[in-house]
PDB file of C-alpha atoms in Angstrom:
ATOM      1  CA  UNK J  19     -17.035 -13.577   5.609  1.00 44.00           C
ATOM      2  CA  UNK J  20     -20.203 -14.042   3.367  1.00 51.00           C
ATOM      3  CA  UNK J  21     -23.536 -14.562   5.553  1.00 63.00           C
ATOM      4  CA  UNK J  22     -23.420 -18.130   3.813  1.00 60.00           C
ATOM      5  CA  UNK J  23     -20.505 -18.548   5.881  1.00 57.00           C
ATOM      6  CA  UNK J  24     -18.143 -18.370   2.861  1.00 58.00           C
ATOM      7  CA  UNK J  25     -15.121 -16.501   2.241  1.00 62.00           C
ATOM      8  CA  UNK J  26     -15.538 -13.204   0.817  1.00 66.00           C
ATOM      9  CA  UNK J  27     -12.301 -12.203  -0.917  1.00 75.00           C
ATOM     10  CA  UNK J  28     -11.801  -7.873  -1.866  1.00 87.00           C
ATOM     11  CA  UNK J  29      -9.410  -7.385  -5.102  1.00 89.00           C
ATOM     12  CA  UNK J  30      -6.428  -5.776  -3.864  1.00 91.00           C
ATOM     13  CA  UNK J  31      -4.608  -2.113  -5.636  1.00 94.00           C
ATOM     14  CA  UNK J  32      -4.953   0.943  -4.910  1.00 95.00           C
ATOM     15  CA  UNK J  33      -8.559   1.290  -6.127  1.00 94.00           C
ATOM     16  CA  UNK J  34      -9.780  -0.427  -3.092  1.00 95.00           C
ATOM     17  CA  UNK J  35      -8.979   1.830  -0.161  1.00 96.00           C
ATOM     18  CA  UNK J  36     -10.905  -1.468   1.967  1.00 95.00           C
ATOM     19  CA  UNK J  37      -8.029  -3.256   2.428  1.00 94.00           C
ATOM     20  CA  UNK J  38      -4.035  -3.454   2.866  1.00 96.00           C
ATOM     21  CA  UNK J  39      -3.183  -5.227  -0.340  1.00 95.00           C
ATOM     22  CA  UNK J  40      -0.131  -6.851   0.689  1.00 94.00           C
ATOM     23  CA  UNK J  41       1.858  -7.688   4.181  1.00 95.00           C
ATOM     24  CA  UNK J  42       5.639  -8.531   4.265  1.00 94.00           C
ATOM     25  CA  UNK J  43       8.828  -8.684   6.247  1.00 95.00           C
ATOM     26  CA  UNK J  44      11.800  -7.971   5.134  1.00 95.00           C
ATOM     27  CA  UNK J  45      14.262  -9.166   6.906  1.00 94.00           C
ATOM     28  CA  UNK J  46      17.496  -7.257   5.872  1.00 95.00           C
ATOM     29  CA  UNK J  47      15.853  -3.543   6.576  1.00 95.00           C
ATOM     30  CA  UNK J  48      14.140  -5.195   9.150  1.00 95.00           C
ATOM     31  CA  UNK J  49      10.880  -3.162   8.292  1.00 97.00           C
ATOM     32  CA  UNK J  50       7.571  -4.630   7.989  1.00 97.00           C
ATOM     33  CA  UNK J  51       6.410  -3.808   4.601  1.00 97.00           C
ATOM     34  CA  UNK J  52       2.895  -2.864   3.584  1.00 98.00           C
ATOM     35  CA  UNK J  53       2.479  -2.952  -0.146  1.00 97.00           C
ATOM     36  CA  UNK J  54       0.039  -0.847  -2.074  1.00 97.00           C
ATOM     37  CA  UNK J  55      -0.696  -2.125  -5.711  1.00 96.00           C
ATOM     38  CA  UNK J  56      -0.805  -0.132  -8.831  1.00 95.00           C
ATOM     39  CA  UNK J  57      -0.990  -1.590 -12.377  1.00 93.00           C
ATOM     40  CA  UNK J  58      -1.972   1.156 -14.388  1.00 93.00           C
ATOM     41  CA  UNK J  59       0.783   3.743 -16.127  1.00 92.00           C
ATOM     42  CA  UNK J  60       0.636   7.400 -14.646  1.00 93.00           C
ATOM     43  CA  UNK J  61      -1.836   9.359 -16.422  1.00 87.00           C
ATOM     44  CA  UNK J  62      -0.792  12.760 -14.213  1.00 74.00           C
ATOM     45  CA  UNK J  63      -4.974  12.474 -13.622  1.00 79.00           C
ATOM     46  CA  UNK J  64      -7.203  13.741 -10.522  1.00 87.00           C
ATOM     47  CA  UNK J  65      -8.825  10.710 -10.258  1.00 93.00           C
ATOM     48  CA  UNK J  66      -5.687   8.635  -9.804  1.00 94.00           C
ATOM     49  CA  UNK J  67      -3.511  10.582  -7.562  1.00 95.00           C
ATOM     50  CA  UNK J  68      -6.953  10.752  -5.293  1.00 96.00           C
ATOM     51  CA  UNK J  69      -7.243   7.336  -4.760  1.00 97.00           C
ATOM     52  CA  UNK J  70      -3.508   7.012  -3.943  1.00 97.00           C
ATOM     53  CA  UNK J  71      -4.400   9.866  -0.991  1.00 97.00           C
ATOM     54  CA  UNK J  72      -7.447   7.635   0.073  1.00 98.00           C
ATOM     55  CA  UNK J  73      -5.163   4.566   0.019  1.00 98.00           C
ATOM     56  CA  UNK J  74      -2.629   5.911   1.634  1.00 98.00           C
ATOM     57  CA  UNK J  75      -4.744   7.347   4.581  1.00 98.00           C
ATOM     58  CA  UNK J  76      -5.938   4.215   5.430  1.00 98.00           C
ATOM     59  CA  UNK J  77      -2.665   2.923   5.019  1.00 98.00           C
ATOM     60  CA  UNK J  78      -1.303   5.473   7.592  1.00 98.00           C
ATOM     61  CA  UNK J  79      -4.714   4.917  10.114  1.00 98.00           C
ATOM     62  CA  UNK J  80      -3.838   0.860   9.700  1.00 98.00           C
ATOM     63  CA  UNK J  81      -0.832   1.404  11.168  1.00 98.00           C
ATOM     64  CA  UNK J  82      -0.940   4.579  13.365  1.00 98.00           C
ATOM     65  CA  UNK J  83      -4.265   3.431  15.318  1.00 97.00           C
ATOM     66  CA  UNK J  84      -2.426   0.268  16.061  1.00 97.00           C
ATOM     67  CA  UNK J  85      -4.697  -1.976  14.073  1.00 97.00           C
ATOM     68  CA  UNK J  86      -1.457  -3.678  12.125  1.00 98.00           C
ATOM     69  CA  UNK J  87      -0.113  -4.652  15.512  1.00 97.00           C
ATOM     70  CA  UNK J  88      -3.279  -6.100  16.894  1.00 97.00           C
ATOM     71  CA  UNK J  89      -3.302  -8.303  13.644  1.00 96.00           C
ATOM     72  CA  UNK J  90      -0.262  -9.313  13.324  1.00 97.00           C
ATOM     73  CA  UNK J  91       1.250  -8.884  16.767  1.00 97.00           C
ATOM     74  CA  UNK J  92       4.808 -10.258  15.863  1.00 96.00           C
ATOM     75  CA  UNK J  93       5.511  -6.807  14.193  1.00 96.00           C
ATOM     76  CA  UNK J  94       4.466  -4.709  16.616  1.00 94.00           C
ATOM     77  CA  UNK J  95       6.807  -2.375  17.241  1.00 94.00           C
ATOM     78  CA  UNK J  96       8.540  -2.890  14.154  1.00 97.00           C
ATOM     79  CA  UNK J  97       9.659  -0.279  11.599  1.00 98.00           C
ATOM     80  CA  UNK J  98       6.969   0.261   9.199  1.00 98.00           C
ATOM     81  CA  UNK J  99       7.799   0.886   5.181  1.00 98.00           C
ATOM     82  CA  UNK J 100       4.629   1.522   2.810  1.00 98.00           C
ATOM     83  CA  UNK J 101       5.773   0.748  -0.580  1.00 97.00           C
ATOM     84  CA  UNK J 102       4.214   1.539  -3.831  1.00 97.00           C
ATOM     85  CA  UNK J 103       4.560  -0.584  -6.272  1.00 96.00           C
ATOM     86  CA  UNK J 104       4.320   0.194  -9.749  1.00 96.00           C
ATOM     87  CA  UNK J 105       5.282  -0.718 -13.746  1.00 95.00           C
ATOM     88  CA  UNK J 106       6.632   2.889 -14.149  1.00 95.00           C
ATOM     89  CA  UNK J 107       7.745   6.047 -11.838  1.00 95.00           C
ATOM     90  CA  UNK J 108       5.019   8.108 -10.763  1.00 95.00           C
ATOM     91  CA  UNK J 109       5.956  11.092 -13.297  1.00 93.00           C
ATOM     92  CA  UNK J 110       6.804  14.702 -12.705  1.00 92.00           C
ATOM     93  CA  UNK J 111       2.988  15.858 -12.167  1.00 92.00           C
ATOM     94  CA  UNK J 112       2.191  12.917  -9.456  1.00 94.00           C
ATOM     95  CA  UNK J 113       5.964  13.756  -7.982  1.00 94.00           C
ATOM     96  CA  UNK J 114       4.992  16.526  -5.808  1.00 95.00           C
ATOM     97  CA  UNK J 115       2.000  14.687  -4.084  1.00 95.00           C
ATOM     98  CA  UNK J 116       4.387  11.567  -3.475  1.00 96.00           C
ATOM     99  CA  UNK J 117       7.237  14.049  -1.965  1.00 97.00           C
ATOM    100  CA  UNK J 118       4.652  15.623  -0.041  1.00 97.00           C
ATOM    101  CA  UNK J 119       3.516  11.905   1.306  1.00 98.00           C
ATOM    102  CA  UNK J 120       6.994  10.946   2.258  1.00 98.00           C
ATOM    103  CA  UNK J 121       7.172  13.613   4.116  1.00 98.00           C
ATOM    104  CA  UNK J 122       3.931  13.278   6.226  1.00 98.00           C
ATOM    105  CA  UNK J 123       4.911   9.728   6.536  1.00 98.00           C
ATOM    106  CA  UNK J 124       8.307  10.590   7.992  1.00 98.00           C
ATOM    107  CA  UNK J 125       6.920  13.080  10.193  1.00 98.00           C
ATOM    108  CA  UNK J 126       4.909   9.653  11.963  1.00 98.00           C
ATOM    109  CA  UNK J 127       7.950   7.535  11.624  1.00 98.00           C
ATOM    110  CA  UNK J 128       7.586   5.765   8.569  1.00 98.00           C
ATOM    111  CA  UNK J 129       8.898   5.077   5.768  1.00 98.00           C
ATOM    112  CA  UNK J 130       7.425   5.762   1.856  1.00 98.00           C
ATOM    113  CA  UNK J 131       9.198   4.599  -0.746  1.00 97.00           C
ATOM    114  CA  UNK J 132       8.139   3.665  -4.978  1.00 96.00           C
ATOM    115  CA  UNK J 133       9.015   0.239  -5.970  1.00 95.00           C
ATOM    116  CA  UNK J 134       8.998  -0.030 -10.048  1.00 95.00           C
ATOM    117  CA  UNK J 135       8.144  -3.296 -11.483  1.00 91.00           C
ATOM    118  CA  UNK J 136       6.872  -5.110 -14.559  1.00 85.00           C
ATOM    119  CA  UNK J 137       4.262  -6.846 -12.857  1.00 84.00           C
ATOM    120  CA  UNK J 138       3.608  -5.402  -9.009  1.00 84.00           C
ATOM    121  CA  UNK J 139       0.445  -8.142  -9.105  1.00 81.00           C
ATOM    122  CA  UNK J 140       3.485 -10.724  -9.477  1.00 78.00           C
ATOM    123  CA  UNK J 141       3.059 -12.286  -5.968  1.00 68.00           C
ATOM    124  CA  UNK J 142      -0.650 -12.262  -5.604  1.00 52.00           C
ATOM    125  CA  UNK J 143      -3.165 -14.666  -3.963  1.00 48.00           C
ATOM    126  CA  UNK J 144      -4.049 -17.752  -6.165  1.00 44.00           C
ATOM    127  CA  UNK J 145      -7.799 -16.503  -5.977  1.00 40.00           C
ATOM    128  CA  UNK J 146      -6.901 -13.473  -7.960  1.00 40.00           C
TER     129      UNK J 146
END
């Protein structure tokens, strides 16, 4: 909330590590899904991967430190999938980073997946 009492909405997307972009439940997989939204094409550049690293670390902390279960008690104790939603699959330069992130996630009991979708923000909130 802003000082004047108005609600403040932050932009979603990988560029903003302060928020979880989207929390949903996949009933078929019986998993809580924390989506990371990336609208940009892959450029193999260090700044883009550093943003992903910061965002993933934020998500890992959100789950592993118990914030997810406190904020959404109905999801406490359920399996968690972190899903990167992007318009194209990560390229060969990005693959090693995401493979390492998948391994780390697995070591903590989480899943990390990539979902290629034409519009990662298709289910965006009305204020965006």
